[in-house]
Amino acid sequence: MDHANGTCQWTRGRTLGRGSSAVVSLASDCRTGSLFAVKSADLSRSGHLQREFHILSSVSCPSVVSCLGEEVTFDAGGAPIYNLFMEYLPLGTISDEIRRCGGRLDERDIRRYGSDVLRGLDHLHASGIVHCDIKGANLLLQEEGSDGGGGFAAKIADLGCARLADDDEFRAISGSPAYMAPEVARGEEQGPPADVWALGCTIVEMATGRPPWTDASDAVSAIFRIGFSEEVPEIPGEMSEEGKDFLRRCFERDPKRRWTSEQLMKHAFVNEKIIYDRILKMDESPKCVLEKDFWDAVEDEEEETSTSGGDCSSSPTDRIGQLCVGGPPPPTDDKDWITVRSVEHDEGEELIKGEVGVLSLTNDDDENTELLDGECVLLGESVNWWCWCSEEEICTVCAELKDNLCFESYK
């Protein structure tokens, strides 16, 4: 199939849309049955289509609709018709999707479509091309993935108003009034910054279901407000802070201060890498203090510090022992550990919990209290320790238990 040289045998199908000077139809290749779109206009009125063909012929970007070629045919009366062959995307436009979704899109989709459009704009601008008519009706959708389960992607379409940025012969201002940048509304210039402003207006359209300036009485009033007031489009209040900041960058009235498409691609609102890295960092956080992988990483890090000359203990047991009060590191055998817990108590008192029952003390009330399994006892500033094993002094076994007793202060 060779659309570019006009040797493709094709059949025109149903009408997909109509413009002021062109008709868009569905067409099929007679040999393969593949579908494509064809824009047709009288040859004498096809200058904009021919310009679109020459611009698109120099573009190769996944986020811009592909041009398949051109051909001149003749109608039943013998009048010449110019035909521009385009990639066919059956899902329609973002404006269609807004209507299907009940009047607005959720922010997840807005982020994705905004990112797609920015990639397309950045490619066009880097190629010296200004689209001049970015809006929801000129952004087509296609399914991502061969199984159709990968969601939708947006593609820039309809470059009928597009122009080369350095084309001094074609300086006519074009586009839809509600999406015009201030410098365009004043008739001064229409460069890449104007596409960025229009993208911001399109995001407002996706978020609210309508373009900016809908409160204006007519197009003339809207254009006057855009060009000669200090107003900017209203930023939807329900958007995230990232979305609001992104729109503020788009709606800078001075085109020299407005962010470029390249800068906006690095903004957190649309930059997938920033969002992905943020999710990764959240996932790397330990979900509890017992998460093995996390503490393994800490151990590795501490070992590196130790071998580099840091003053660290040689084992986890030694390090834990340094946290104990009143004695050397606790024994490593589980049955010898003393467990600590918190219960209601008077301010200034300290609590301990014993798991053996041979050691006792005298509390502030001069009452002997035996350390029973699971029992908490009060420990004042001065206590008298004694054991059930000896009437005169603490025996060697109980003295060792007392010295190894680990407790916490709760004040």
CSV table of C-alpha atoms in Angstrom, one decimal:
chain,number,residue,atom,x,y,z
A,1,MET,CA,0.0,0.0,0.0
A,2,ASP,CA,1.5,3.3,-1.0
A,3,HIS,CA,-0.6,6.3,0.1
A,4,ALA,CA,2.1,8.8,-0.4
A,5,ASN,CA,2.4,8.2,-4.1
A,6,GLY,CA,-1.3,7.9,-4.6
A,7,THR,CA,-1.2,4.4,-5.9
A,8,CYS,CA,-3.4,2.9,-3.1
A,9,GLN,CA,-6.7,1.6,-4.2
A,10,TRP,CA,-9.2,2.8,-1.5
A,11,THR,CA,-12.8,3.2,-0.9
A,12,ARG,CA,-14.4,6.2,0.9
A,13,GLY,CA,-16.8,5.2,3.7
A,14,ARG,CA,-19.0,7.1,6.1
A,15,THR,CA,-18.4,10.7,7.1
A,16,LEU,CA,-16.6,11.2,10.4
A,17,GLY,CA,-16.8,15.0,10.6
A,18,ARG,CA,-17.1,18.2,8.7
A,19,GLY,CA,-15.1,21.5,8.9
A,20,SER,CA,-15.5,24.9,7.2
A,21,SER,CA,-13.7,23.7,4.1
A,22,ALA,CA,-12.9,20.0,4.5
A,23,VAL,CA,-14.7,16.7,5.1
A,24,VAL,CA,-13.2,13.8,7.1
A,25,SER,CA,-14.3,10.4,6.0
A,26,LEU,CA,-13.5,6.8,7.0
A,27,ALA,CA,-11.7,4.9,4.2
A,28,SER,CA,-10.4,1.4,3.7
A,29,ASP,CA,-7.6,-0.1,1.7
A,30,CYS,CA,-9.2,-2.3,-1.1
A,31,ARG,CA,-6.4,-4.9,-0.8
A,32,THR,CA,-5.9,-5.3,2.9
A,33,GLY,CA,-9.1,-3.9,4.4
A,34,SER,CA,-7.2,-1.7,6.8
A,35,LEU,CA,-8.9,1.5,7.8
A,36,PHE,CA,-7.7,5.1,7.7
A,37,ALA,CA,-9.1,8.6,7.7
A,38,VAL,CA,-9.1,10.9,4.7
A,39,LYS,CA,-9.5,14.7,4.8
A,40,SER,CA,-10.9,16.0,1.5
A,41,ALA,CA,-11.4,19.5,0.1
A,42,ASP,CA,-11.7,21.1,-3.3
A,43,LEU,CA,-8.3,21.4,-4.8
A,44,SER,CA,-8.7,25.2,-5.1
A,45,ARG,CA,-9.5,25.5,-1.4
A,46,SER,CA,-7.0,22.9,0.0
A,47,GLY,CA,-4.1,25.1,0.9
A,48,HIS,CA,-4.5,24.4,4.6
A,49,LEU,CA,-4.6,20.6,3.9
A,50,GLN,CA,-1.5,20.8,1.8
A,51,ARG,CA,0.3,22.8,4.4
A,52,GLU,CA,-0.7,20.2,7.0
A,53,PHE,CA,0.7,17.4,4.8
A,54,HIS,CA,4.0,19.1,4.4
A,55,ILE,CA,4.3,19.8,8.1
A,56,LEU,CA,3.2,16.3,9.2
A,57,SER,CA,5.6,14.7,6.6
A,58,SER,CA,8.5,16.0,8.7
A,59,VAL,CA,7.1,14.7,12.0
A,60,SER,CA,7.6,11.2,13.5
A,61,CYS,CA,6.3,11.1,17.0
A,62,PRO,CA,4.1,8.6,18.8
A,63,SER,CA,2.1,11.4,20.4
A,64,VAL,CA,1.2,13.0,17.1
A,65,VAL,CA,-1.2,11.5,14.6
A,66,SER,CA,0.6,10.0,11.6
A,67,CYS,CA,0.2,11.3,8.1
A,68,LEU,CA,-0.1,8.4,5.5
A,69,GLY,CA,0.1,10.4,2.3
A,70,GLU,CA,-1.9,12.6,-0.2
A,71,GLU,CA,-3.7,12.1,-3.5
A,72,VAL,CA,-5.8,14.1,-5.9
A,73,THR,CA,-9.0,12.5,-7.2
A,74,PHE,CA,-12.0,13.7,-9.2
A,75,ASP,CA,-15.6,13.8,-8.2
A,76,ALA,CA,-18.5,12.7,-10.4
A,77,GLY,CA,-18.5,16.1,-12.1
A,78,GLY,CA,-14.8,15.9,-12.9
A,79,ALA,CA,-13.8,18.5,-10.3
A,80,PRO,CA,-10.4,17.8,-8.6
A,81,ILE,CA,-10.4,16.9,-4.9
A,82,TYR,CA,-7.4,17.0,-2.7
A,83,ASN,CA,-7.2,14.1,-0.2
A,84,LEU,CA,-5.0,13.8,2.9
A,85,PHE,CA,-4.6,10.3,4.4
A,86,MET,CA,-4.4,10.1,8.1
A,87,GLU,CA,-4.1,7.5,10.9
A,88,TYR,CA,-7.6,6.5,12.0
A,89,LEU,CA,-8.2,6.4,15.8
A,90,PRO,CA,-11.8,5.1,16.4
A,91,LEU,CA,-12.0,6.1,20.1
A,92,GLY,CA,-12.6,9.8,19.2
A,93,THR,CA,-11.3,12.9,20.9
A,94,ILE,CA,-10.7,13.9,24.5
A,95,SER,CA,-13.8,16.1,24.2
A,96,ASP,CA,-15.8,12.9,23.4
A,97,GLU,CA,-14.2,11.1,26.4
A,98,ILE,CA,-15.2,14.0,28.7
A,99,ARG,CA,-18.8,13.6,27.6
A,100,ARG,CA,-18.6,9.8,28.0
A,101,CYS,CA,-17.3,10.2,31.5
A,102,GLY,CA,-20.2,12.5,32.7
A,103,GLY,CA,-18.7,15.9,32.1
A,104,ARG,CA,-15.1,15.7,33.5
A,105,LEU,CA,-12.1,13.4,33.8
A,106,ASP,CA,-10.4,12.3,37.0
A,107,GLU,CA,-7.0,13.6,37.7
A,108,ARG,CA,-5.2,10.4,37.0
A,109,ASP,CA,-6.4,10.5,33.4
A,110,ILE,CA,-5.7,14.2,33.1
A,111,ARG,CA,-2.1,13.6,34.2
A,112,ARG,CA,-1.6,10.9,31.6
A,113,TYR,CA,-3.2,12.8,28.7
A,114,GLY,CA,-1.3,15.9,29.7
A,115,SER,CA,1.9,14.0,29.6
A,116,ASP,CA,1.1,12.6,26.2
A,117,VAL,CA,0.3,16.0,24.8
A,118,LEU,CA,3.4,17.6,26.2
A,119,ARG,CA,5.6,14.9,24.5
A,120,GLY,CA,3.9,15.7,21.2
A,121,LEU,CA,4.2,19.5,21.7
A,122,ASP,CA,7.9,19.2,22.7
A,123,HIS,CA,8.6,17.2,19.5
A,124,LEU,CA,6.7,19.8,17.4
A,125,HIS,CA,8.4,22.8,19.1
A,126,ALA,CA,11.8,21.2,18.7
A,127,SER,CA,11.0,20.8,15.0
A,128,GLY,CA,10.1,24.5,14.7
A,129,ILE,CA,6.4,23.8,14.5
A,130,VAL,CA,3.6,25.6,16.3
A,131,HIS,CA,0.2,23.7,16.5
A,132,CYS,CA,-1.9,26.9,17.1
A,133,ASP,CA,-5.1,25.1,18.0
A,134,ILE,CA,-4.6,22.8,20.9
A,135,LYS,CA,-7.9,21.8,22.5
A,136,GLY,CA,-9.8,18.7,23.5
A,137,ALA,CA,-11.5,18.4,20.1
A,138,ASN,CA,-8.1,18.1,18.4
A,139,LEU,CA,-6.6,15.4,20.7
A,140,LEU,CA,-7.5,11.9,19.7
A,141,LEU,CA,-7.3,8.8,21.8
A,142,GLN,CA,-6.0,5.3,21.1
A,143,GLU,CA,-5.8,2.1,23.2
A,144,GLU,CA,-2.4,1.3,24.6
A,145,GLY,CA,-1.2,-2.3,24.4
A,146,SER,CA,-2.1,-5.1,22.0
A,147,ASP,CA,-4.6,-6.6,24.4
A,148,GLY,CA,-6.5,-3.3,24.8
A,149,GLY,CA,-6.0,-3.4,28.6
A,150,GLY,CA,-3.3,-0.8,28.9
A,151,GLY,CA,-5.6,2.3,29.0
A,152,PHE,CA,-5.8,5.2,26.6
A,153,ALA,CA,-3.1,7.5,25.2
A,154,ALA,CA,-3.6,10.9,23.7
A,155,LYS,CA,-2.3,12.0,20.3
A,156,ILE,CA,-2.2,15.5,18.8
A,157,ALA,CA,-4.3,15.8,15.6
A,158,ASP,CA,-5.6,18.4,13.2
A,159,LEU,CA,-2.6,20.5,12.3
A,160,GLY,CA,-4.6,22.5,9.8
A,161,CYS,CA,-3.8,25.7,11.7
A,162,ALA,CA,-0.2,24.7,12.3
A,163,ARG,CA,2.7,26.8,11.1
A,164,LEU,CA,6.5,26.9,11.1
A,165,ALA,CA,7.7,29.2,13.8
A,166,ASP,CA,10.2,31.0,11.5
A,167,ASP,CA,7.7,31.3,8.6
A,168,ASP,CA,7.6,35.0,7.9
A,169,GLU,CA,5.2,34.6,5.0
A,170,PHE,CA,2.5,33.0,7.1
A,171,ARG,CA,1.8,35.1,10.2
A,172,ALA,CA,-2.1,34.9,10.3
A,173,ILE,CA,-3.4,34.4,13.9
A,174,SER,CA,-5.6,31.3,14.2
A,175,GLY,CA,-7.2,29.0,16.7
A,176,SER,CA,-10.2,28.9,19.0
A,177,PRO,CA,-10.8,32.1,21.1
A,178,ALA,CA,-11.3,30.3,24.5
A,179,TYR,CA,-7.9,28.7,24.2
A,180,MET,CA,-6.0,31.8,22.9
A,181,ALA,CA,-3.0,33.1,24.9
A,182,PRO,CA,-2.9,36.8,25.7
A,183,GLU,CA,-0.3,37.6,23.1
A,184,VAL,CA,-2.4,35.8,20.4
A,185,ALA,CA,-5.6,37.7,21.5
A,186,ARG,CA,-3.7,41.0,21.0
A,187,GLY,CA,-2.5,39.9,17.6
A,188,GLU,CA,1.2,40.1,18.5
A,189,GLU,CA,2.6,36.7,18.0
A,190,GLN,CA,1.7,33.0,18.0
A,191,GLY,CA,4.7,30.9,19.0
A,192,PRO,CA,5.3,27.8,21.1
A,193,PRO,CA,4.3,29.6,24.4
A,194,ALA,CA,0.8,30.0,22.9
A,195,ASP,CA,0.5,26.2,22.6
A,196,VAL,CA,1.5,25.9,26.3
A,197,TRP,CA,-1.3,28.3,27.3
A,198,ALA,CA,-3.7,26.3,25.2
A,199,LEU,CA,-2.6,23.1,26.9
A,200,GLY,CA,-3.5,24.7,30.3
A,201,CYS,CA,-6.9,25.6,28.9
A,202,THR,CA,-7.3,22.0,27.7
A,203,ILE,CA,-6.5,20.7,31.2
A,204,VAL,CA,-9.1,23.0,32.6
A,205,GLU,CA,-11.5,21.6,30.0
A,206,MET,CA,-10.7,18.0,31.1
A,207,ALA,CA,-11.1,18.9,34.8
A,208,THR,CA,-14.4,20.9,34.5
A,209,GLY,CA,-16.0,19.7,31.3
A,210,ARG,CA,-15.8,23.2,29.7
A,211,PRO,CA,-13.1,25.5,28.4
A,212,PRO,CA,-12.2,28.7,30.3
A,213,TRP,CA,-14.0,32.0,29.9
A,214,THR,CA,-17.5,30.4,29.6
A,215,ASP,CA,-18.9,33.3,31.7
A,216,ALA,CA,-18.0,35.8,28.8
A,217,SER,CA,-21.1,37.0,26.9
A,218,ASP,CA,-19.5,36.3,23.5
A,219,ALA,CA,-16.2,35.5,21.8
A,220,VAL,CA,-15.2,39.2,21.4
A,221,SER,CA,-15.6,39.8,25.2
A,222,ALA,CA,-13.6,36.7,25.9
A,223,ILE,CA,-10.8,37.8,23.6
A,224,PHE,CA,-10.7,41.3,25.1
A,225,ARG,CA,-10.4,39.9,28.7
A,226,ILE,CA,-7.7,37.4,27.6
A,227,GLY,CA,-5.7,40.1,25.8
A,228,PHE,CA,-6.1,43.3,27.7
A,229,SER,CA,-6.9,42.4,31.4
A,230,GLU,CA,-4.8,40.9,34.1
A,231,GLU,CA,-7.0,37.9,34.4
A,232,VAL,CA,-6.0,34.3,33.9
A,233,PRO,CA,-8.3,31.3,33.5
A,234,GLU,CA,-9.8,30.1,36.8
A,235,ILE,CA,-7.9,27.1,38.2
A,236,PRO,CA,-10.3,24.3,39.3
A,237,GLY,CA,-10.3,24.2,43.1
A,238,GLU,CA,-10.6,20.4,43.2
A,239,MET,CA,-7.3,19.8,41.5
A,240,SER,CA,-4.3,18.7,43.5
A,241,GLU,CA,-1.6,21.2,44.5
A,242,GLU,CA,0.7,19.8,41.8
A,243,GLY,CA,-2.1,20.3,39.2
A,244,LYS,CA,-2.7,23.9,40.3
A,245,ASP,CA,1.0,24.7,40.2
A,246,PHE,CA,1.2,23.1,36.7
A,247,LEU,CA,-1.6,25.4,35.5
A,248,ARG,CA,0.0,28.5,37.0
A,249,ARG,CA,3.1,27.7,35.0
A,250,CYS,CA,0.9,27.5,31.8
A,251,PHE,CA,-1.1,30.6,32.6
A,252,GLU,CA,1.8,33.0,33.0
A,253,ARG,CA,0.6,36.0,31.0
A,254,ASP,CA,4.1,37.0,29.9
A,255,PRO,CA,5.1,34.4,27.2
A,256,LYS,CA,8.7,34.9,28.1
A,257,ARG,CA,8.1,33.8,31.6
A,258,ARG,CA,5.7,31.0,30.7
A,259,TRP,CA,7.2,27.5,31.1
A,260,THR,CA,8.2,25.7,27.9
A,261,SER,CA,7.0,22.3,27.0
A,262,GLU,CA,10.4,20.9,27.9
A,263,GLN,CA,10.3,22.4,31.3
A,264,LEU,CA,6.7,21.2,31.9
A,265,MET,CA,7.7,17.7,31.1
A,266,LYS,CA,9.8,17.7,34.2
A,267,HIS,CA,6.9,18.9,36.4
A,268,ALA,CA,5.7,16.4,39.0
A,269,PHE,CA,2.1,16.7,37.7
A,270,VAL,CA,2.9,14.9,34.5
A,271,ASN,CA,6.4,13.4,35.0
A,272,GLU,CA,5.9,9.6,35.4
A,273,LYS,CA,9.4,9.1,36.7
A,274,ILE,CA,8.9,11.5,39.6
A,275,ILE,CA,5.6,9.8,40.5
A,276,TYR,CA,7.2,6.4,40.1
A,277,ASP,CA,10.2,7.2,42.2
A,278,ARG,CA,7.9,8.6,44.9
A,279,ILE,CA,6.0,5.4,45.0
A,280,LEU,CA,9.2,3.4,45.2
A,281,LYS,CA,10.4,5.5,48.2
A,282,MET,CA,7.1,4.8,49.9
A,283,ASP,CA,7.3,1.1,49.2
A,284,GLU,CA,10.9,1.0,50.6
A,285,SER,CA,9.8,2.3,54.0
A,286,PRO,CA,9.6,-0.5,56.6
A,287,LYS,CA,6.0,-1.4,57.4
A,288,CYS,CA,6.9,-2.5,60.9
A,289,VAL,CA,10.0,-2.7,63.1
A,290,LEU,CA,10.2,-6.5,62.6
A,291,GLU,CA,10.6,-6.3,58.8
A,292,LYS,CA,13.6,-8.4,58.1
A,293,ASP,CA,14.8,-6.9,54.9
A,294,PHE,CA,14.8,-3.4,56.4
A,295,TRP,CA,16.9,-4.4,59.4
A,296,ASP,CA,19.2,-6.5,57.3
A,297,ALA,CA,20.0,-3.3,55.3
A,298,VAL,CA,20.6,-1.4,58.6
A,299,GLU,CA,23.0,-4.2,59.7
A,300,ASP,CA,24.9,-4.0,56.5
A,301,GLU,CA,25.2,-0.2,56.8
A,302,GLU,CA,26.4,-0.4,60.4
A,303,GLU,CA,28.9,-3.0,59.5
A,304,GLU,CA,30.3,-0.7,56.8
A,305,THR,CA,30.6,2.1,59.4
A,306,SER,CA,32.3,-0.2,61.9
A,307,THR,CA,34.9,-1.4,59.4
A,308,SER,CA,35.6,2.2,58.4
A,309,GLY,CA,36.8,3.1,61.9
A,310,GLY,CA,33.6,4.1,63.7
A,311,ASP,CA,33.1,3.5,67.4
A,312,CYS,CA,30.4,0.8,67.2
A,313,SER,CA,29.9,-2.4,69.2
A,314,SER,CA,30.9,-5.6,67.6
A,315,SER,CA,27.5,-7.3,68.0
A,316,PRO,CA,23.8,-6.5,68.4
A,317,THR,CA,23.8,-8.0,71.9
A,318,ASP,CA,26.6,-5.6,73.0
A,319,ARG,CA,24.7,-2.6,71.6
A,320,ILE,CA,21.5,-3.6,73.3
A,321,GLY,CA,23.3,-4.1,76.5
A,322,GLN,CA,24.5,-0.5,76.5
A,323,LEU,CA,20.8,0.5,76.8
A,324,CYS,CA,20.2,-1.5,79.9
A,325,VAL,CA,20.2,0.3,83.3
A,326,GLY,CA,22.3,-0.8,86.3
A,327,GLY,CA,24.2,-3.8,84.8
A,328,PRO,CA,26.1,-5.5,82.0
A,329,PRO,CA,24.5,-6.8,78.8
A,330,PRO,CA,21.5,-9.1,79.4
A,331,PRO,CA,22.1,-12.8,78.8
A,332,THR,CA,21.3,-14.1,75.3
A,333,ASP,CA,19.3,-17.1,76.5
A,334,ASP,CA,15.6,-16.2,76.1
A,335,LYS,CA,14.5,-17.7,79.5
A,336,ASP,CA,16.8,-15.3,81.4
A,337,TRP,CA,15.4,-12.1,79.9
A,338,ILE,CA,13.5,-9.5,82.0
A,339,THR,CA,10.5,-8.1,80.2
A,340,VAL,CA,9.4,-4.5,80.8
A,341,ARG,CA,5.9,-3.0,80.3
A,342,SER,CA,4.0,0.1,81.2
A,343,VAL,CA,1.1,0.3,83.7
A,344,GLU,CA,-0.6,3.2,85.5
A,345,HIS,CA,1.6,4.6,88.2
A,346,ASP,CA,2.4,7.7,90.2
A,347,GLU,CA,4.7,10.3,88.7
A,348,GLY,CA,8.3,9.8,89.7
A,349,GLU,CA,8.0,6.1,90.2
A,350,GLU,CA,9.6,3.4,88.1
A,351,LEU,CA,8.3,0.0,87.1
A,352,ILE,CA,9.9,-3.3,86.5
A,353,LYS,CA,8.4,-6.7,85.6
A,354,GLY,CA,10.0,-9.9,86.8
A,355,GLU,CA,9.8,-13.4,85.4
A,356,VAL,CA,11.5,-15.2,88.3
A,357,GLY,CA,10.3,-15.4,91.8
A,358,VAL,CA,13.3,-15.8,94.1
A,359,LEU,CA,14.3,-12.1,94.4
A,360,SER,CA,12.3,-9.6,96.6
A,361,LEU,CA,12.5,-6.0,97.7
A,362,THR,CA,11.1,-3.7,100.3
A,363,ASN,CA,9.1,-0.8,98.7
A,364,ASP,CA,8.3,2.6,100.1
A,365,ASP,CA,5.5,1.2,102.3
A,366,ASP,CA,8.0,-1.2,104.0
A,367,GLU,CA,6.2,-4.1,102.5
A,368,ASN,CA,8.0,-7.1,101.1
A,369,THR,CA,7.1,-7.8,97.5
A,370,GLU,CA,8.1,-10.9,95.7
A,371,LEU,CA,8.8,-10.7,92.0
A,372,LEU,CA,6.3,-13.1,90.6
A,373,ASP,CA,5.9,-14.1,86.9
A,374,GLY,CA,4.3,-11.2,85.0
A,375,GLU,CA,3.9,-8.9,88.0
A,376,CYS,CA,4.9,-5.3,88.1
A,377,VAL,CA,6.4,-3.7,91.3
A,378,LEU,CA,7.2,-0.1,92.3
A,379,LEU,CA,10.8,0.8,92.6
A,380,GLY,CA,11.5,4.0,94.5
A,381,GLU,CA,14.7,6.0,94.9
A,382,SER,CA,16.0,3.7,97.7
A,383,VAL,CA,15.1,0.0,98.1
A,384,ASN,CA,16.3,-2.9,100.2
A,385,TRP,CA,16.9,-6.0,98.2
A,386,TRP,CA,16.7,-9.4,99.7
A,387,CYS,CA,16.0,-13.0,98.7
A,388,TRP,CA,14.1,-16.0,99.9
A,389,CYS,CA,17.3,-18.1,99.8
A,390,SER,CA,19.1,-16.3,102.7
A,391,GLU,CA,17.9,-14.5,105.9
A,392,GLU,CA,21.0,-12.3,106.3
A,393,GLU,CA,22.1,-11.2,102.8
A,394,ILE,CA,21.4,-11.7,99.1
A,395,CYS,CA,22.9,-15.0,98.0
A,396,THR,CA,25.3,-15.2,95.1
A,397,VAL,CA,22.6,-16.4,92.6
A,398,CYS,CA,20.1,-13.7,93.5
A,399,ALA,CA,22.8,-11.0,93.5
A,400,GLU,CA,23.7,-12.0,90.0
A,401,LEU,CA,20.0,-11.8,89.1
A,402,LYS,CA,19.7,-8.3,90.6
A,403,ASP,CA,22.8,-7.1,88.8
A,404,ASN,CA,21.4,-8.4,85.5
A,405,LEU,CA,18.0,-7.0,86.0
A,406,CYS,CA,17.0,-4.7,83.1
A,407,PHE,CA,14.2,-2.2,83.6
A,408,GLU,CA,12.9,1.1,82.1
A,409,SER,CA,11.9,4.3,83.8
A,410,TYR,CA,8.4,5.7,83.1
A,411,LYS,CA,8.2,9.3,84.2
